[in-house]
């Protein structure tokens, strides 16, 4: 019997992202372990999904980030911030706006870096 690739839909992918509980402890090593436990195929799909959603935030808010008054984070900070927003889950992602991004950046209420959870996929 040949292994068939399971293609996860957006609802399932958001559910998996939310089950990683990034908002609770920001431990990318713990999350990496959980992703490994899901298998490479699923982990790759989650990674692609997170990258896509992060790209949507970057595209939608890049002018706000770089404009005046701007969102006060560096390039690395922008990566951390946008990954953090995706890691918080669908509700946060879908409701984020420029003012909230500025407030989160100004207060330092984001963590480095949900995206690190996927580094093992590059090894």
mmCIF file of C-alpha atoms in Angstrom:
data_model
loop_
_atom_site.group_PDB
_atom_site.id
_atom_site.type_symbol
_atom_site.label_atom_id
_atom_site.label_comp_id
_atom_site.label_asym_id
_atom_site.label_seq_id
_atom_site.Cartn_x
_atom_site.Cartn_y
_atom_site.Cartn_z
ATOM 1 C CA UNK A 1 0.000 0.000 0.000
ATOM 2 C CA UNK A 2 1.389 3.340 -1.052
ATOM 3 C CA UNK A 3 1.426 6.195 1.461
ATOM 4 C CA UNK A 4 -0.868 8.925 0.269
ATOM 5 C CA UNK A 5 -0.081 12.514 1.100
ATOM 6 C CA UNK A 6 -2.724 14.155 3.230
ATOM 7 C CA UNK A 7 -3.492 17.696 2.107
ATOM 8 C CA UNK A 8 -4.667 19.818 5.008
ATOM 9 C CA UNK A 9 -7.219 22.580 4.493
ATOM 10 C CA UNK A 10 -6.954 26.073 5.962
ATOM 11 C CA UNK A 11 -9.241 25.321 8.908
ATOM 12 C CA UNK A 12 -7.147 22.278 9.848
ATOM 13 C CA UNK A 13 -3.895 24.208 9.472
ATOM 14 C CA UNK A 14 -5.146 27.023 11.703
ATOM 15 C CA UNK A 15 -6.201 24.392 14.241
ATOM 16 C CA UNK A 16 -2.723 22.872 14.214
ATOM 17 C CA UNK A 17 -1.074 26.291 14.575
ATOM 18 C CA UNK A 18 -3.326 27.134 17.509
ATOM 19 C CA UNK A 19 -2.664 23.735 19.139
ATOM 20 C CA UNK A 20 1.039 24.610 19.241
ATOM 21 C CA UNK A 21 0.143 27.129 21.985
ATOM 22 C CA UNK A 22 2.709 29.742 20.985
ATOM 23 C CA UNK A 23 0.768 32.367 22.920
ATOM 24 C CA UNK A 24 1.236 30.480 26.175
ATOM 25 C CA UNK A 25 4.971 29.868 26.428
ATOM 26 C CA UNK A 26 6.813 31.023 23.276
ATOM 27 C CA UNK A 27 9.101 27.984 23.476
ATOM 28 C CA UNK A 28 10.096 27.313 19.884
ATOM 29 C CA UNK A 29 12.118 24.229 20.905
ATOM 30 C CA UNK A 30 9.005 22.665 22.465
ATOM 31 C CA UNK A 31 7.032 23.533 19.342
ATOM 32 C CA UNK A 32 9.770 22.070 17.146
ATOM 33 C CA UNK A 33 9.392 18.794 19.053
ATOM 34 C CA UNK A 34 5.642 18.839 18.560
ATOM 35 C CA UNK A 35 6.055 19.540 14.844
ATOM 36 C CA UNK A 36 8.502 16.663 14.505
ATOM 37 C CA UNK A 37 5.916 14.429 16.165
ATOM 38 C CA UNK A 38 3.394 15.340 13.478
ATOM 39 C CA UNK A 39 5.695 14.074 10.731
ATOM 40 C CA UNK A 40 7.617 15.901 8.040
ATOM 41 C CA UNK A 41 4.730 16.112 5.595
ATOM 42 C CA UNK A 42 2.404 17.819 8.071
ATOM 43 C CA UNK A 43 5.201 19.992 9.504
ATOM 44 C CA UNK A 44 6.073 21.182 5.997
ATOM 45 C CA UNK A 45 2.439 22.046 5.294
ATOM 46 C CA UNK A 46 2.200 24.018 8.531
ATOM 47 C CA UNK A 47 5.462 25.805 7.706
ATOM 48 C CA UNK A 48 4.246 26.741 4.231
ATOM 49 C CA UNK A 49 0.947 27.932 5.694
ATOM 50 C CA UNK A 50 2.636 30.035 8.388
ATOM 51 C CA UNK A 51 4.991 31.522 5.776
ATOM 52 C CA UNK A 52 2.042 32.354 3.534
ATOM 53 C CA UNK A 53 0.104 34.023 6.350
ATOM 54 C CA UNK A 54 3.185 35.936 7.493
ATOM 55 C CA UNK A 55 3.637 37.085 3.888
ATOM 56 C CA UNK A 56 0.063 38.359 3.861
ATOM 57 C CA UNK A 57 0.744 40.488 6.932
ATOM 58 C CA UNK A 58 4.008 41.761 5.475
ATOM 59 C CA UNK A 59 2.344 42.714 2.195
ATOM 60 C CA UNK A 60 -0.660 44.338 3.812
ATOM 61 C CA UNK A 61 1.263 46.326 6.434
ATOM 62 C CA UNK A 62 4.692 46.970 4.898
ATOM 63 C CA UNK A 63 3.900 50.596 4.069
ATOM 64 C CA UNK A 64 2.629 51.115 7.619
ATOM 65 C CA UNK A 65 5.797 49.532 9.027
ATOM 66 C CA UNK A 66 8.135 51.640 6.906
ATOM 67 C CA UNK A 67 6.010 54.807 6.675
ATOM 68 C CA UNK A 68 5.466 57.684 9.083
ATOM 69 C CA UNK A 69 5.138 57.273 11.967
ATOM 70 C CA UNK A 70 5.865 53.653 11.150
ATOM 71 C CA UNK A 71 5.879 50.568 13.297
ATOM 72 C CA UNK A 72 8.973 50.837 15.466
ATOM 73 C CA UNK A 73 10.795 47.580 14.816
ATOM 74 C CA UNK A 74 13.915 46.595 12.870
ATOM 75 C CA UNK A 75 13.920 44.070 10.025
ATOM 76 C CA UNK A 76 14.486 41.280 12.554
ATOM 77 C CA UNK A 77 11.822 42.745 14.813
ATOM 78 C CA UNK A 78 9.369 42.838 11.910
ATOM 79 C CA UNK A 79 10.036 39.159 11.280
ATOM 80 C CA UNK A 80 9.542 38.394 14.966
ATOM 81 C CA UNK A 81 6.369 40.491 15.170
ATOM 82 C CA UNK A 82 4.719 39.097 12.057
ATOM 83 C CA UNK A 83 5.584 35.497 12.956
ATOM 84 C CA UNK A 84 4.247 36.100 16.463
ATOM 85 C CA UNK A 85 0.925 37.340 15.089
ATOM 86 C CA UNK A 86 0.487 34.197 12.990
ATOM 87 C CA UNK A 87 1.540 32.026 15.925
ATOM 88 C CA UNK A 88 -1.225 33.575 18.049
ATOM 89 C CA UNK A 89 -3.816 32.001 15.774
ATOM 90 C CA UNK A 90 -6.563 32.739 13.326
ATOM 91 C CA UNK A 91 -8.619 35.173 15.405
ATOM 92 C CA UNK A 92 -5.631 37.438 16.092
ATOM 93 C CA UNK A 93 -4.413 37.157 12.499
ATOM 94 C CA UNK A 94 -7.794 38.014 11.003
ATOM 95 C CA UNK A 95 -8.385 40.963 13.334
ATOM 96 C CA UNK A 96 -4.928 42.571 13.395
ATOM 97 C CA UNK A 97 -4.663 46.151 12.198
ATOM 98 C CA UNK A 98 -2.024 48.858 11.969
ATOM 99 C CA UNK A 99 -2.865 50.385 15.341
ATOM 100 C CA UNK A 100 -2.598 47.013 17.077
ATOM 101 C CA UNK A 101 0.708 46.236 15.343
ATOM 102 C CA UNK A 102 2.052 49.597 16.529
ATOM 103 C CA UNK A 103 0.838 48.981 20.082
ATOM 104 C CA UNK A 104 2.325 45.480 20.189
ATOM 105 C CA UNK A 105 5.636 46.771 18.808
ATOM 106 C CA UNK A 106 5.725 49.770 21.165
ATOM 107 C CA UNK A 107 4.990 47.626 24.230
ATOM 108 C CA UNK A 108 7.344 44.826 23.186
ATOM 109 C CA UNK A 109 4.443 42.375 23.545
ATOM 110 C CA UNK A 110 5.787 39.906 20.963
ATOM 111 C CA UNK A 111 8.370 37.176 21.067
ATOM 112 C CA UNK A 112 11.309 35.968 19.033
ATOM 113 C CA UNK A 113 10.513 33.984 16.836
ATOM 114 C CA UNK A 114 7.751 31.527 16.083
ATOM 115 C CA UNK A 115 9.455 30.890 12.746
ATOM 116 C CA UNK A 116 12.443 29.291 14.510
ATOM 117 C CA UNK A 117 10.191 26.318 15.267
ATOM 118 C CA UNK A 118 10.588 25.234 11.650
ATOM 119 C CA UNK A 119 14.382 25.388 11.362
ATOM 120 C CA UNK A 120 14.706 21.606 11.541
ATOM 121 C CA UNK A 121 13.016 21.399 8.136
ATOM 122 C CA UNK A 122 16.114 23.003 6.598
ATOM 123 C CA UNK A 123 18.610 20.570 8.160
#
